[in-house]
């Protein structure tokens, strides 16, 4: 059978680091409040000339370098984003053009913070169906551009950035020892829209709008939804938390990550946490965390890794893979 294996990982961050102390000069907040409630110490904020497409392009280039592949080897690009450069065309096609790729196809996937997990599962299905041999899967966001910078309850939580992986189809034995994606689970429930949404859009207000969130409500659902899809991946494979080498969760909030890992019985030393440095970068957060753990040598060949994310919609999902 065909399995989709990650053969390259890359990341890109804006130049400007905004610390909690810089935020203290903009809204009525404090480093202590932000760190205690979220674990966030700083985030990267896109400046002039930095956009979802420019960050996504840079991350894709790094992933290609890491895979030692040229763009000719790629058949498709999927970009997960809720902050595209334009309403259309898809930012994925702008990245395709920036990479000098004029073959294959590219499109965007929109599942907010779960976007990268949704895009990875989508690419996995294209590869296993034989429609493509290699895919670039990118998560890129500039949430700073949809934040209300006067709303201290949201503007302290988010940051900008991009991460990317090259996914490759490999002939495999069909066992849980294979390299590549072993199981995945996606969910959504649109009844939760008002808990986390943007109050604008081309077909309603003809504006981009600003992010609104009922933080406590999101928190209430997050841990249960995350553990639901993670347990589903374990059940599909007969593997368990004890077999995991790394848990790479969506980086929204350290308290959510800690609570989910605790409920799943995953040891704290197996959890990759980057929310302190990046803030919540929505669809970019999982590939940024993957890139950080890959760069510092934590992710080794053969390691069993669980990815998960939950976000606006609500959407939520998990992917169990072997490096
Ligand atoms: N600085 C200082 N005080 C603040 C700030 C701030 N930035 N923001 C809110 N406060 C105040 C509030 O005004 C309130 O004051 P009051 O008691 O005088 O009314 C007090 O802090 C408590 O506010 P709450 O909203 O109840 O704070 P809570 O303890 O719930 O923490 C938080 C808020 C961090 C958002 C929390 O609810 C949370 O982590 N929610 C999860 C949501 C999340 O992480 N979303 C990310 C996007 S979704 C996703 O990616 C999964």
Short mmCIF file of N, CA and C and ligand atoms in Angstrom, two decimals, residues 28-30 33-34 37-38 113 152-153 156-158 196 213 215-216 218-219 222 250 252-253 255-256 280 310-312, ligand 1:
data_model
loop_
_atom_site.label_atom_id
_atom_site.label_comp_id
_atom_site.label_asym_id
_atom_site.label_seq_id
_atom_site.Cartn_x
_atom_site.Cartn_y
_atom_site.Cartn_z
N UNK A 28 -3.98 47.48 27.87
CA UNK A 28 -3.90 47.33 29.33
C UNK A 28 -3.73 45.85 29.67
N UNK A 29 -2.48 45.40 29.66
CA UNK A 29 -2.19 44.00 29.95
C UNK A 29 -0.85 43.92 30.68
N UNK A 30 -0.44 42.71 31.04
CA UNK A 30 0.86 42.57 31.70
C UNK A 30 1.49 41.25 31.28
N UNK A 33 0.18 38.40 33.41
CA UNK A 33 -1.15 37.88 33.05
C UNK A 33 -1.04 36.96 31.84
N UNK A 34 -0.33 37.42 30.81
CA UNK A 34 -0.25 36.65 29.56
C UNK A 34 0.46 35.31 29.80
N UNK A 37 -1.72 32.89 32.03
CA UNK A 37 -2.93 32.35 31.38
C UNK A 37 -2.63 31.53 30.13
N UNK A 38 -1.49 31.83 29.44
CA UNK A 38 -1.29 31.23 28.11
C UNK A 38 0.09 30.60 27.88
N UNK A 113 -7.49 27.15 12.79
CA UNK A 113 -6.32 26.60 13.49
C UNK A 113 -6.07 25.13 13.14
N UNK A 152 -7.80 43.54 24.29
CA UNK A 152 -6.71 42.84 24.99
C UNK A 152 -7.02 41.36 25.19
N UNK A 153 -8.31 40.98 25.11
CA UNK A 153 -8.63 39.58 25.34
C UNK A 153 -8.25 38.69 24.15
N UNK A 156 -3.41 39.64 22.43
CA UNK A 156 -2.19 39.14 23.07
C UNK A 156 -1.91 37.67 22.70
N UNK A 157 -2.89 37.02 22.09
CA UNK A 157 -2.80 35.56 21.93
C UNK A 157 -2.16 35.09 20.62
N UNK A 158 -2.23 35.93 19.59
CA UNK A 158 -1.90 35.44 18.24
C UNK A 158 -0.60 36.02 17.69
N UNK A 196 -15.90 31.57 18.14
CA UNK A 196 -14.61 31.99 17.56
C UNK A 196 -14.84 32.26 16.08
N UNK A 213 -13.57 36.18 20.03
CA UNK A 213 -13.49 34.86 20.67
C UNK A 213 -14.07 34.91 22.07
N UNK A 215 -13.19 33.19 24.93
CA UNK A 215 -12.05 32.36 25.35
C UNK A 215 -12.41 31.21 26.27
N UNK A 216 -13.25 31.52 27.26
CA UNK A 216 -13.61 30.46 28.23
C UNK A 216 -14.37 29.34 27.57
N UNK A 218 -14.18 28.44 24.37
CA UNK A 218 -13.26 27.65 23.55
C UNK A 218 -12.50 26.67 24.44
N UNK A 219 -12.01 27.17 25.55
CA UNK A 219 -11.25 26.35 26.49
C UNK A 219 -12.07 25.14 26.92
N UNK A 222 -12.08 22.57 24.07
CA UNK A 222 -10.82 22.20 23.39
C UNK A 222 -10.28 20.83 23.83
N UNK A 250 -1.44 21.63 18.32
CA UNK A 250 -1.67 23.03 17.95
C UNK A 250 -1.27 23.90 19.14
N UNK A 252 -2.02 26.82 20.86
CA UNK A 252 -2.93 27.93 21.17
C UNK A 252 -2.63 28.48 22.55
N UNK A 253 -2.33 27.56 23.46
CA UNK A 253 -2.32 27.96 24.85
C UNK A 253 -1.69 26.82 25.65
N UNK A 255 -1.86 25.98 28.66
CA UNK A 255 -2.76 25.28 29.61
C UNK A 255 -3.61 24.23 28.89
N UNK A 256 -4.05 24.56 27.64
CA UNK A 256 -4.83 23.58 26.86
C UNK A 256 -3.93 22.39 26.51
N UNK A 280 -0.11 31.96 19.22
CA UNK A 280 -0.98 31.10 18.42
C UNK A 280 -0.91 31.58 16.97
N UNK A 310 -7.17 22.16 16.95
CA UNK A 310 -8.58 22.47 17.15
C UNK A 310 -8.75 23.96 16.96
N UNK A 311 -9.82 24.39 16.32
CA UNK A 311 -9.98 25.82 16.11
C UNK A 311 -11.37 26.20 15.64
N UNK A 312 -11.45 27.41 15.09
CA UNK A 312 -12.73 28.02 14.70
C UNK A 312 -13.56 27.10 13.83
N1 LIG B 1 -4.48 41.26 30.09
C1 LIG B 1 -4.96 41.47 31.33
N2 LIG B 1 -6.22 41.15 31.69
C2 LIG B 1 -7.00 40.58 30.76
C3 LIG B 1 -6.56 40.35 29.45
C4 LIG B 1 -5.23 40.70 29.12
N3 LIG B 1 -4.71 40.49 27.91
N4 LIG B 1 -7.56 39.77 28.75
C5 LIG B 1 -8.61 39.66 29.58
N5 LIG B 1 -8.27 40.15 30.80
C6 LIG B 1 -9.07 40.21 32.00
C7 LIG B 1 -10.56 40.19 31.72
O1 LIG B 1 -11.03 41.48 31.39
C8 LIG B 1 -11.13 39.69 33.02
O2 LIG B 1 -11.16 40.75 33.92
P1 LIG B 1 -12.39 40.87 34.98
O3 LIG B 1 -12.32 39.63 35.80
O4 LIG B 1 -12.06 42.12 35.71
O5 LIG B 1 -13.63 40.95 34.14
C9 LIG B 1 -10.06 38.70 33.49
O6 LIG B 1 -8.85 39.03 32.78
C10 LIG B 1 -10.42 37.26 33.21
O7 LIG B 1 -10.87 37.15 31.86
P2 LIG B 1 -11.21 35.78 31.23
O8 LIG B 1 -11.51 35.93 29.77
O9 LIG B 1 -12.25 35.09 32.06
O10 LIG B 1 -9.80 35.06 31.38
P3 LIG B 1 -9.44 33.55 31.32
O11 LIG B 1 -8.84 33.13 32.59
O12 LIG B 1 -10.56 32.72 30.75
O13 LIG B 1 -8.27 33.58 30.21
C11 LIG B 1 -7.96 33.08 27.90
C12 LIG B 1 -8.53 34.04 28.90
C13 LIG B 1 -6.46 33.05 28.05
C14 LIG B 1 -8.32 33.55 26.50
C15 LIG B 1 -8.55 31.68 28.19
O14 LIG B 1 -9.95 31.73 28.23
C16 LIG B 1 -8.13 30.68 27.19
O15 LIG B 1 -7.01 30.22 27.19
N6 LIG B 1 -9.05 30.27 26.29
C17 LIG B 1 -8.75 29.37 25.24
C18 LIG B 1 -8.87 30.12 24.01
C19 LIG B 1 -7.68 30.04 23.13
O16 LIG B 1 -6.57 29.71 23.46
N7 LIG B 1 -7.99 30.36 21.91
C20 LIG B 1 -7.05 30.37 20.89
C21 LIG B 1 -7.77 30.34 19.63
S1 LIG B 1 -8.69 28.89 19.46
C22 LIG B 1 -7.65 27.74 19.22
O17 LIG B 1 -6.63 27.96 18.61
C23 LIG B 1 -7.94 26.43 19.78
#
